[in-house]
Short mmCIF file of C-alpha atoms in Angstrom, two decimals:
data_model
loop_
_atom_site.label_atom_id
_atom_site.label_comp_id
_atom_site.label_asym_id
_atom_site.label_seq_id
_atom_site.Cartn_x
_atom_site.Cartn_y
_atom_site.Cartn_z
CA ALA A 715 -96.29 253.25 237.55
CA HIS A 716 -96.95 249.54 237.58
CA ARG A 717 -93.82 247.42 237.48
CA LYS A 718 -93.74 243.69 236.66
CA ALA A 719 -91.92 241.44 239.07
CA GLU A 720 -88.79 239.72 237.74
CA ARG A 721 -89.48 236.10 236.95
CA ASP A 722 -87.12 233.16 236.98
CA ASP A 723 -88.06 230.94 234.02
CA SER A 724 -85.27 228.49 234.86
CA LEU A 725 -87.41 227.11 237.68
CA LEU A 726 -90.26 226.40 235.28
CA ALA A 727 -88.27 225.17 232.26
CA LEU A 728 -87.47 221.49 231.93
CA ASP A 729 -85.31 219.68 229.42
CA PHE A 730 -84.51 216.00 229.85
CA GLU A 731 -84.20 212.72 227.98
CA PHE A 732 -85.87 209.43 228.71
CA ARG A 733 -86.70 206.19 226.95
CA ILE A 734 -89.97 204.39 226.44
CA ARG A 735 -90.84 201.00 225.06
CA HIS A 736 -93.08 201.26 222.02
CA LYS A 737 -96.02 198.83 221.79
CA ASP A 738 -94.10 196.94 219.07
CA GLY A 739 -91.27 196.33 221.58
CA ARG A 740 -88.62 198.75 220.28
CA VAL A 741 -87.03 201.34 222.54
CA VAL A 742 -87.66 204.99 221.66
CA TRP A 743 -85.61 207.82 223.17
CA ILE A 744 -87.49 211.07 223.79
CA ASN A 745 -86.22 214.57 224.47
CA HIS A 746 -88.81 216.37 226.59
CA HIS A 747 -88.61 220.16 226.50
CA CYS A 748 -91.01 222.18 228.58
CA GLN A 749 -91.04 225.95 229.04
CA PRO A 750 -93.45 228.40 230.63
CA ALA A 751 -95.97 230.28 228.50
CA TYR A 752 -97.18 233.67 229.69
CA LEU A 753 -100.16 235.90 228.96
CA GLN A 754 -99.52 239.45 227.74
CA THR A 755 -100.05 240.55 231.34
CA GLY A 756 -97.07 238.47 232.40
CA GLU A 757 -99.20 235.94 234.23
CA LEU A 758 -98.26 232.29 233.81
CA ALA A 759 -100.76 230.72 231.40
CA GLY A 760 -99.29 227.24 231.34
CA ARG A 761 -96.49 225.36 229.70
CA ARG A 762 -95.39 224.80 226.12
CA ILE A 763 -94.22 221.23 225.68
CA CYS A 764 -92.31 219.52 222.90
CA ASN A 765 -91.41 215.84 222.80
CA CYS A 766 -88.98 214.81 220.06
CA ASP A 767 -87.86 211.35 219.01
CA ILE A 768 -84.07 211.37 219.40
CA THR A 769 -83.59 207.60 219.09
CA LYS A 770 -81.09 207.65 216.20
CA ALA A 771 -78.94 210.37 217.78
CA LYS A 772 -79.07 208.70 221.22
CA GLU A 773 -78.15 205.28 219.81
CA ALA A 774 -75.22 206.84 217.92
CA GLU A 775 -74.08 208.56 221.15
CA LEU A 776 -74.35 205.31 223.14
CA ASP A 777 -72.45 203.40 220.43
CA ARG A 778 -69.69 206.04 220.48
CA LEU A 779 -69.45 205.86 224.28
CA GLN A 780 -69.25 202.06 224.15
CA GLN A 781 -66.49 202.25 221.53
CA GLU A 782 -64.61 204.78 223.68
CA ASN A 783 -64.89 202.43 226.67
CA TYR A 784 -63.57 199.48 224.63
CA PHE A 785 -60.76 201.67 223.29
CA ARG A 786 -59.84 202.91 226.79
CA TYR A 787 -59.92 199.35 228.16
CA ALA A 788 -57.68 198.10 225.34
CA LEU A 789 -55.18 200.91 225.93
CA GLN A 790 -55.13 200.42 229.70
CA HIS A 791 -54.35 196.72 229.24
CA ALA A 792 -51.94 197.10 226.35
CA PRO A 793 -48.49 195.68 226.91
CA GLY A 794 -45.93 198.43 227.12
CA ALA A 795 -46.79 202.09 227.46
CA ILE A 796 -48.55 204.47 225.09
CA PHE A 797 -48.31 208.25 225.25
CA LEU A 798 -50.01 210.88 223.12
CA ILE A 799 -48.60 214.38 223.37
CA ASP A 800 -49.64 217.58 221.65
CA ASP A 801 -47.38 219.83 219.58
CA GLN A 802 -46.05 221.52 222.74
CA GLY A 803 -45.17 218.26 224.53
CA ILE A 804 -48.22 218.22 226.83
CA ILE A 805 -49.34 214.68 227.65
CA LEU A 806 -52.90 214.06 226.50
CA LEU A 807 -52.96 210.30 227.02
CA ALA A 808 -50.83 207.88 229.03
CA GLU A 809 -51.89 204.24 229.13
CA GLY A 810 -50.57 200.68 229.25
CA LYS A 811 -49.52 198.06 231.77
CA GLU A 812 -45.90 199.18 231.67
CA LEU A 813 -46.65 202.64 233.18
CA ASP A 814 -46.47 201.22 236.71
CA VAL A 815 -43.20 199.41 235.98
CA MET A 816 -41.76 202.66 234.63
CA GLY A 817 -42.75 204.42 237.85
CA PHE A 818 -45.52 206.53 236.29
CA ASN A 819 -49.05 207.18 237.45
CA ARG A 820 -51.45 207.93 234.59
CA GLN A 821 -53.33 210.65 236.49
CA ASP A 822 -50.08 212.40 237.44
CA LEU A 823 -48.92 212.52 233.80
CA ILE A 824 -51.98 213.94 232.02
CA GLY A 825 -51.55 217.67 231.42
CA ARG A 826 -47.82 217.72 232.21
CA ASN A 827 -45.09 218.53 229.75
CA LEU A 828 -43.11 215.40 228.87
CA MET A 829 -39.95 217.48 228.28
CA GLU A 830 -39.98 218.47 231.96
CA ILE A 831 -40.37 214.83 233.02
CA LEU A 832 -37.45 213.70 230.84
CA THR A 833 -34.94 216.32 232.03
CA ASP A 834 -32.81 213.60 233.71
CA GLN A 835 -32.93 211.40 230.57
CA PRO A 836 -31.00 213.35 227.92
CA VAL A 837 -31.26 210.67 225.20
CA ASN A 838 -35.05 210.43 225.49
CA LEU A 839 -35.34 214.21 225.78
CA GLU A 840 -33.36 214.74 222.57
CA MET A 841 -35.46 212.17 220.71
CA LEU A 842 -38.63 213.85 221.94
CA LYS A 843 -37.40 217.23 220.68
CA GLN A 844 -36.67 215.68 217.28
CA ALA A 845 -40.11 214.03 217.17
CA LEU A 846 -41.72 217.39 218.02
CA GLN A 847 -40.00 218.69 214.88
CA GLY A 848 -41.78 215.99 212.86
CA GLU A 849 -39.09 213.31 212.81
CA ASN A 850 -40.06 209.63 213.03
CA LEU A 851 -37.69 207.86 215.45
CA THR A 852 -37.03 204.40 216.88
CA ALA A 853 -34.52 203.60 219.59
CA SER A 854 -33.68 201.08 222.28
CA VAL A 855 -33.04 202.82 225.59
CA PHE A 856 -32.36 201.93 229.19
CA ASP A 857 -34.78 203.25 231.82
CA PRO A 858 -32.92 203.75 235.11
CA ALA A 859 -36.13 203.94 237.15
CA SER A 860 -37.35 200.47 236.15
CA GLN A 861 -33.92 199.00 235.28
CA ASN A 862 -35.40 197.79 231.97
CA TYR A 863 -34.59 198.24 228.31
CA TYR A 864 -37.32 199.58 226.03
CA ASP A 865 -37.87 199.87 222.32
CA ILE A 866 -39.33 203.33 221.93
CA TYR A 867 -41.16 204.57 218.84
CA PHE A 868 -41.86 208.25 218.24
CA GLN A 869 -44.49 208.71 215.52
CA PRO A 870 -45.29 212.32 214.58
CA LEU A 871 -48.99 212.93 213.92
CA PHE A 872 -50.45 215.38 211.45
CA PHE A 873 -53.95 216.78 211.00
CA GLU A 874 -55.70 216.36 207.64
CA SER A 875 -54.55 219.92 206.88
CA LEU A 876 -50.97 218.55 207.25
CA ASP A 877 -50.37 220.79 210.27
CA PHE A 878 -48.34 219.09 213.00
CA ALA A 879 -50.64 217.67 215.70
CA GLY A 880 -48.30 215.96 218.16
CA VAL A 881 -46.51 212.68 218.73
CA LEU A 882 -47.62 209.14 219.50
CA ILE A 883 -45.01 207.37 221.63
CA THR A 884 -45.00 203.64 222.33
CA ALA A 885 -42.56 201.89 224.64
CA SER A 886 -42.16 198.10 224.67
CA ASN A 887 -40.20 196.39 227.42
CA ILE A 888 -37.55 194.22 225.74
CA SER A 889 -35.93 193.11 229.01
CA LYS A 890 -38.48 190.39 229.64
#
């Protein structure tokens, strides 16, 4: 019996994006998709190619990325510290100039549980637990690591469905 050899189409398929300048001067983004086409015998006959204008989608993606970069820059240079935690206390975002003063490294915080970090700060830990129950809190606290006083705001966040999403925490140094 005749048996066809296994073929690896991934080596012949191409999918990439590029931009061209139209003769009227505007930039057009193209998605180029190319895949092998075979005869009934299994022999490679050529390639099937599709070029699609993806300019609107690509411009929207680039605008979103630029907005994210501006947002990230603003947060990184914000006075104070900003934390976003999920409904279990896991840190999703940690930004602001005050992080260094507080003795925190942004990369070391992301993915950690804030309750574990605050075990030696019972006042902050209790406020966090209350905020995780949906309570909006404001307090002035002393941070022993930085030897500074901070106004801390715990703002519970809710999804559109009104399910609890997490807590936004901002800390402003009031010692300066």
